[in-house]
Coordinates of C-alpha atoms in Angstrom, one line a residue:
X160 CA -19.1 -42.0 -57.8
X161 CA -17.4 -40.8 -55.2
X162 CA -19.5 -41.4 -52.2
X163 CA -19.9 -44.9 -53.2
X164 CA -16.1 -45.1 -53.7
X165 CA -16.1 -44.0 -50.2
X166 CA -18.5 -46.0 -48.6
X167 CA -17.1 -48.7 -50.0
X168 CA -13.5 -48.4 -49.1
X169 CA -14.1 -47.0 -45.5
X170 CA -16.2 -51.3 -45.2
X171 CA -13.6 -52.7 -46.5
X172 CA -10.5 -50.7 -45.1
X173 CA -13.3 -51.4 -41.3
X174 CA -13.1 -55.5 -42.1
X175 CA -9.2 -55.4 -43.1
X176 CA -8.2 -54.0 -39.9
X177 CA -10.3 -55.6 -37.8
X178 CA -8.3 -58.7 -39.4
X179 CA -5.4 -57.1 -38.4
X180 CA -6.4 -56.8 -35.3
X181 CA -6.7 -60.8 -34.5
X182 CA -3.9 -61.6 -36.5
X183 CA -1.4 -59.5 -34.5
X184 CA -3.4 -60.9 -30.9
X185 CA -2.0 -64.7 -32.7
X186 CA 1.3 -63.2 -33.5
X187 CA 1.7 -62.2 -30.4
X188 CA 0.9 -65.0 -28.3
X189 CA 2.0 -67.5 -30.2
X190 CA 5.4 -66.6 -31.6
X191 CA 8.9 -65.1 -30.6
X192 CA 8.7 -61.4 -30.9
X193 CA 7.9 -58.6 -28.3
X194 CA 4.8 -57.3 -27.5
X195 CA 6.4 -53.9 -28.6
X196 CA 7.4 -54.7 -32.1
X197 CA 4.3 -56.5 -32.5
X198 CA 2.8 -53.1 -31.8
X199 CA 4.8 -51.6 -33.6
X200 CA 3.8 -53.7 -36.7
X201 CA 0.5 -53.1 -36.2
X202 CA 0.9 -49.4 -36.1
X203 CA 2.9 -49.6 -39.5
X204 CA 0.1 -51.4 -40.8
X205 CA -3.1 -48.9 -39.5
X206 CA -0.8 -46.3 -40.6
X207 CA 0.0 -48.1 -44.5
X208 CA -2.7 -44.9 -45.9
X209 CA -0.6 -41.7 -43.9
X210 CA 2.4 -43.1 -46.7
X211 CA 0.5 -42.9 -49.7
X212 CA -1.3 -39.4 -48.0
X213 CA 2.1 -37.8 -47.4
X214 CA 4.0 -38.4 -51.1
X215 CA 0.7 -37.8 -52.3
X216 CA 1.6 -35.1 -51.2
X217 CA 5.4 -34.0 -52.4
X218 CA 3.9 -35.3 -55.8
X219 CA 1.4 -32.6 -55.8
X220 CA 4.9 -30.2 -54.5
X221 CA 1.9 -29.9 -51.1
X222 CA 4.8 -30.4 -48.6
X223 CA 1.8 -28.5 -46.2
X224 CA -0.2 -31.1 -46.4
X225 CA 2.9 -34.1 -46.2
X226 CA 3.9 -32.4 -42.9
X227 CA 0.0 -31.5 -41.7
X228 CA -1.4 -34.4 -42.8
X229 CA 0.7 -36.7 -40.2
X230 CA 0.8 -34.8 -37.5
X231 CA -2.8 -34.0 -37.9
X232 CA -2.8 -38.1 -37.3
X233 CA -0.6 -38.1 -33.7
X234 CA -2.9 -36.0 -33.2
X235 CA -6.4 -36.9 -33.8
X236 CA -5.0 -41.1 -32.9
X237 CA -4.7 -39.6 -29.4
X238 CA -7.4 -38.5 -29.0
X239 CA -9.4 -41.9 -30.2
X240 CA -7.3 -43.6 -27.5
X241 CA -9.1 -41.6 -25.3
X242 CA -13.0 -41.7 -26.7
X243 CA -12.7 -45.4 -26.8
X244 CA -11.1 -45.3 -22.8
X245 CA -14.0 -43.5 -22.1
X246 CA -16.6 -45.0 -23.4
X247 CA -14.5 -48.8 -21.9
X248 CA -14.3 -47.3 -19.1
X249 CA -15.2 -50.4 -17.2
X250 CA -12.0 -52.2 -18.6
X251 CA -9.6 -49.4 -17.2
X252 CA -8.0 -50.1 -20.0
X253 CA -5.6 -47.8 -19.7
X254 CA -4.3 -49.3 -16.6
X255 CA -2.9 -52.3 -18.9
X256 CA -0.5 -50.6 -19.8
X257 CA 2.7 -52.0 -20.2
X258 CA 6.4 -50.1 -19.3
X259 CA 6.8 -51.3 -23.3
X260 CA 4.6 -48.6 -23.7
X261 CA 5.1 -46.0 -22.1
X262 CA 8.7 -45.7 -23.7
X263 CA 6.8 -46.0 -26.8
X264 CA 5.5 -42.7 -25.6
X265 CA 7.9 -41.6 -24.3
X266 CA 10.3 -41.6 -27.7
X267 CA 7.1 -40.9 -29.5
X268 CA 7.1 -37.7 -27.5
X269 CA 11.0 -36.6 -27.6
X270 CA 11.0 -37.3 -32.0
X271 CA 7.9 -34.5 -31.8
X272 CA 9.8 -32.4 -30.2
X273 CA 12.9 -32.1 -31.9
X274 CA 10.0 -32.1 -35.5
X275 CA 8.8 -28.9 -33.2
X276 CA 12.3 -27.6 -32.8
X277 CA 13.1 -27.8 -36.7
X278 CA 10.1 -25.9 -37.2
X279 CA 10.4 -23.4 -34.7
X280 CA 14.3 -23.1 -35.8
X281 CA 13.2 -22.9 -39.5
X282 CA 16.8 -25.2 -40.5
X283 CA 17.5 -25.0 -44.2
X284 CA 20.6 -27.6 -44.4
X285 CA 20.1 -30.5 -45.5
X286 CA 22.6 -34.2 -47.3
X287 CA 21.7 -34.8 -51.2
X288 CA 17.8 -33.3 -50.4
X289 CA 17.6 -35.3 -47.6
X290 CA 17.3 -32.1 -44.3
X291 CA 20.0 -32.6 -41.8
X292 CA 17.3 -32.9 -39.2
X293 CA 16.0 -35.5 -40.1
X294 CA 18.8 -37.7 -40.5
X295 CA 19.1 -36.8 -36.5
X296 CA 15.2 -37.8 -36.4
X297 CA 15.7 -41.3 -38.3
X298 CA 18.6 -41.8 -35.7
X299 CA 17.2 -41.8 -33.3
X300 CA 14.7 -43.5 -33.6
X301 CA 16.3 -46.2 -34.7
X302 CA 18.5 -46.8 -31.6
X303 CA 15.2 -46.0 -29.8
X304 CA 13.5 -48.8 -30.8
X305 CA 15.9 -50.8 -31.0
X306 CA 16.8 -50.3 -26.6
X307 CA 12.6 -50.9 -25.9
X308 CA 12.5 -54.4 -28.2
X309 CA 15.6 -54.8 -26.7
X310 CA 14.4 -54.4 -23.5
X311 CA 11.1 -56.1 -24.4
X312 CA 13.5 -59.2 -25.1
X313 CA 14.7 -59.3 -21.6
X314 CA 10.9 -59.0 -19.8
X315 CA 8.9 -61.0 -21.1
X316 CA 9.8 -64.6 -22.3
X317 CA 8.2 -65.7 -19.2
X318 CA 4.9 -63.7 -20.3
X319 CA 5.4 -65.3 -23.4
X320 CA 5.5 -68.6 -22.4
X321 CA 1.9 -68.2 -19.9
X322 CA 0.2 -66.7 -22.8
X323 CA 1.5 -69.6 -25.2
X324 CA -0.6 -72.3 -23.4
X325 CA -3.3 -71.1 -25.3
X326 CA -4.3 -71.8 -28.2
X327 CA -7.4 -69.4 -29.6
X328 CA -7.0 -68.4 -33.4
X329 CA -5.2 -68.8 -36.4
X330 CA -2.0 -71.3 -36.7
X331 CA 1.2 -68.7 -36.4
X332 CA 1.7 -69.0 -40.4
X333 CA -1.1 -67.8 -41.3
X334 CA -1.9 -65.4 -38.9
X335 CA 2.0 -64.4 -40.4
X336 CA 0.2 -64.5 -44.1
X337 CA -2.8 -62.8 -43.8
X338 CA -1.4 -59.8 -41.5
X339 CA 1.4 -59.2 -44.5
X340 CA -1.7 -59.4 -47.1
X341 CA -4.3 -56.9 -44.6
X342 CA -1.1 -54.7 -45.0
X343 CA -0.7 -54.8 -48.5
X344 CA -4.5 -54.1 -48.2
X345 CA -5.5 -51.5 -46.0
X346 CA -3.2 -49.1 -47.8
X347 CA -4.9 -50.2 -50.8
X348 CA -8.5 -49.7 -49.5
X349 CA -7.1 -46.8 -47.2
X350 CA -5.7 -44.8 -49.2
X351 CA -8.5 -44.7 -51.7
X352 CA -11.0 -43.9 -48.3
X353 CA -7.8 -40.8 -47.8
X354 CA -8.5 -39.7 -50.9
X355 CA -12.2 -40.5 -51.8
X356 CA -12.7 -38.3 -48.4
X357 CA -10.6 -35.6 -49.2
X358 CA -13.0 -34.5 -52.2
X359 CA -15.9 -34.8 -50.5
X360 CA -14.3 -31.9 -48.3
X361 CA -13.5 -30.2 -51.3
X362 CA -17.5 -30.9 -53.2
X363 CA -19.6 -30.5 -50.2
X364 CA -17.5 -27.1 -49.9
X365 CA -15.6 -28.2 -46.7
X366 CA -12.4 -28.7 -47.9
X367 CA -10.5 -25.5 -46.2
X368 CA -13.6 -25.3 -43.7
X369 CA -12.7 -27.5 -40.0
X370 CA -15.1 -30.4 -40.7
X371 CA -12.6 -30.9 -43.7
X372 CA -10.0 -31.2 -42.5
X373 CA -12.0 -33.9 -39.7
X374 CA -13.5 -35.6 -41.9
X375 CA -9.8 -36.2 -43.8
X376 CA -8.1 -36.9 -41.0
X377 CA -10.9 -39.1 -39.7
X378 CA -10.7 -40.8 -43.0
X379 CA -6.3 -42.2 -42.2
X380 CA -7.3 -42.9 -38.6
X381 CA -10.1 -45.6 -39.3
X382 CA -8.0 -48.2 -38.8
X383 CA -6.4 -47.1 -35.9
X384 CA -9.7 -47.5 -34.0
X385 CA -10.8 -50.8 -35.5
X386 CA -8.5 -51.6 -34.8
X387 CA -7.7 -50.1 -30.5
X388 CA -11.7 -51.5 -30.5
X389 CA -11.0 -54.7 -31.6
X390 CA -8.0 -54.7 -28.7
X391 CA -9.9 -54.3 -26.5
X392 CA -12.4 -56.8 -27.5
X393 CA -10.1 -59.3 -27.2
X394 CA -9.1 -58.3 -24.1
X395 CA -5.8 -58.2 -25.0
X396 CA -5.5 -54.0 -24.4
X397 CA -1.4 -54.1 -24.4
X398 CA -2.0 -54.9 -28.0
X399 CA -5.2 -52.3 -28.0
X400 CA -2.2 -49.0 -26.4
X401 CA 0.2 -50.0 -27.7
X402 CA -1.8 -50.0 -31.4
X403 CA -1.0 -46.5 -30.9
X404 CA 1.9 -45.0 -29.7
X405 CA 3.0 -47.7 -32.5
X406 CA 1.3 -46.1 -34.7
X407 CA 2.2 -42.3 -33.6
X408 CA 5.7 -43.4 -33.7
X409 CA 5.5 -45.0 -37.1
X410 CA 4.5 -41.7 -38.7
X411 CA 6.8 -39.7 -37.0
X412 CA 8.7 -42.2 -39.7
X413 CA 7.4 -41.2 -42.7
X414 CA 7.3 -37.7 -42.2
X415 CA 11.0 -38.1 -42.6
X416 CA 10.3 -40.8 -44.9
X417 CA 8.4 -38.0 -47.2
X418 CA 11.3 -36.4 -46.5
X419 CA 13.1 -38.2 -48.9
X420 CA 11.3 -38.0 -51.7
X421 CA 10.8 -33.5 -51.5
X422 CA 14.0 -32.8 -53.7
X423 CA 13.5 -29.4 -53.3
X424 CA 15.3 -29.3 -50.1
X425 CA 14.9 -30.2 -46.4
X426 CA 10.9 -30.5 -45.9
X427 CA 10.2 -29.4 -42.6
X428 CA 12.0 -26.3 -44.2
X429 CA 9.9 -25.6 -46.7
X430 CA 7.0 -26.2 -44.5
X431 CA 4.2 -23.7 -42.9
X432 CA 5.7 -22.3 -38.3
X433 CA 1.5 -23.2 -38.4
X434 CA 2.2 -26.8 -38.0
X435 CA 4.3 -26.0 -35.1
X436 CA 0.6 -25.6 -32.8
X437 CA 0.3 -29.1 -34.5
X438 CA 2.6 -30.9 -33.2
X439 CA 3.2 -29.0 -29.8
X440 CA -0.3 -29.8 -29.6
X441 CA 0.4 -33.5 -30.3
X442 CA 3.2 -33.4 -27.2
X443 CA 0.8 -32.2 -25.1
X444 CA -1.8 -35.0 -25.2
X445 CA 0.3 -37.9 -25.9
X446 CA 2.1 -37.3 -22.5
X447 CA -1.7 -36.5 -21.1
X448 CA -2.1 -39.8 -21.9
X449 CA 1.5 -40.9 -21.2
X450 CA 0.5 -40.3 -17.5
X451 CA -2.4 -41.8 -17.7
X452 CA -0.6 -45.4 -18.4
X453 CA 1.1 -44.6 -15.4
X454 CA -0.9 -43.9 -12.5
X455 CA -1.0 -46.2 -10.0
X456 CA -3.7 -46.9 -6.8
X457 CA -6.5 -45.2 -8.1
X458 CA -9.3 -44.3 -6.3
X459 CA -12.4 -44.1 -8.6
X460 CA -13.7 -44.6 -11.7
X461 CA -13.8 -40.6 -12.7
X462 CA -10.9 -40.1 -11.7
X463 CA -9.6 -42.8 -13.6
X464 CA -11.5 -40.9 -16.8
X465 CA -10.0 -37.8 -16.2
X466 CA -6.5 -37.8 -19.4
X467 CA -9.4 -39.3 -21.7
X468 CA -11.8 -36.3 -20.7
X469 CA -9.6 -33.6 -20.4
X470 CA -7.3 -35.1 -24.0
X471 CA -11.1 -34.8 -25.3
X472 CA -11.2 -31.0 -24.2
X473 CA -7.9 -30.5 -25.3
X474 CA -7.9 -32.5 -29.2
X475 CA -10.6 -29.7 -30.0
X476 CA -9.7 -27.0 -28.8
X477 CA -6.5 -27.4 -30.3
X478 CA -8.2 -28.2 -32.8
X479 CA -9.7 -24.1 -33.2
X480 CA -6.8 -22.8 -32.4
X481 CA -5.2 -24.3 -35.2
X482 CA -8.0 -23.9 -37.7
X483 CA -6.8 -20.1 -36.6
X484 CA -3.6 -19.6 -37.6
X485 CA -4.6 -21.4 -40.9
X486 CA -6.7 -19.4 -41.5
X487 CA -5.7 -16.3 -41.1

């Protein structure tokens, strides 16, 4: 029964992620919203299953699972982008990254640094049960998003007018409604996928192993993987990249929001310091992807794929180190 639930929810989640990407592409082309806001919306929608997992972890009094779910998802997301970039290497999708994509990655790295500092110094102070570090994280998040959105709005008017001449896909109203409905259902079925994946890991005896963790991480990140692949198929490379960087940024907001539900003090103070390895690894991988987005004058396809190969290699090295530290 659990395997059937996993298979059905996986199929439905893939379908919903495809619809989300198509609707996001349409909204980007036919609305006045900037590409960075659409990417953040797409990233937020595909990250909705992480909300359920994190809140459930708090309900069962497991702050480590809540923190590890979000930070591990960010690590896995960058690996997804690198893998698909390697697979579609002829498109050289990272060369299409916008300044907004790069700024979003920089903001994610900075917020990750704040999380790493909190884990390292183990700051116990809180306001009404919400950690001081979480309050700072939320403030910096919204200030950063506001700055990036303002910049995007000022520099994308000409592009938007030119893109709006293309009239493919559903109407704007249908796209907005479809995106909203798909987002709700992807949270439902994505959560079933995650829960059933975790249950399969326990049943098969893989729950505490690297393979079990990989299965759960893959389950929560399936929507992101599909959205990137569809963005590439639609030749909307900025959206494909933006979906991942937006998801990583939104995941940190989920981490902050989870602290609100945790009523025993500061969430990060209650979490294991071993998560420091995960957050530092994600910062390294995001930095490599940022380098890949920022390169100019790429001389050969082999030179182009080096960052993606490096990200994939670093992911498995980091995962092994994290596994060793979590096992001790």
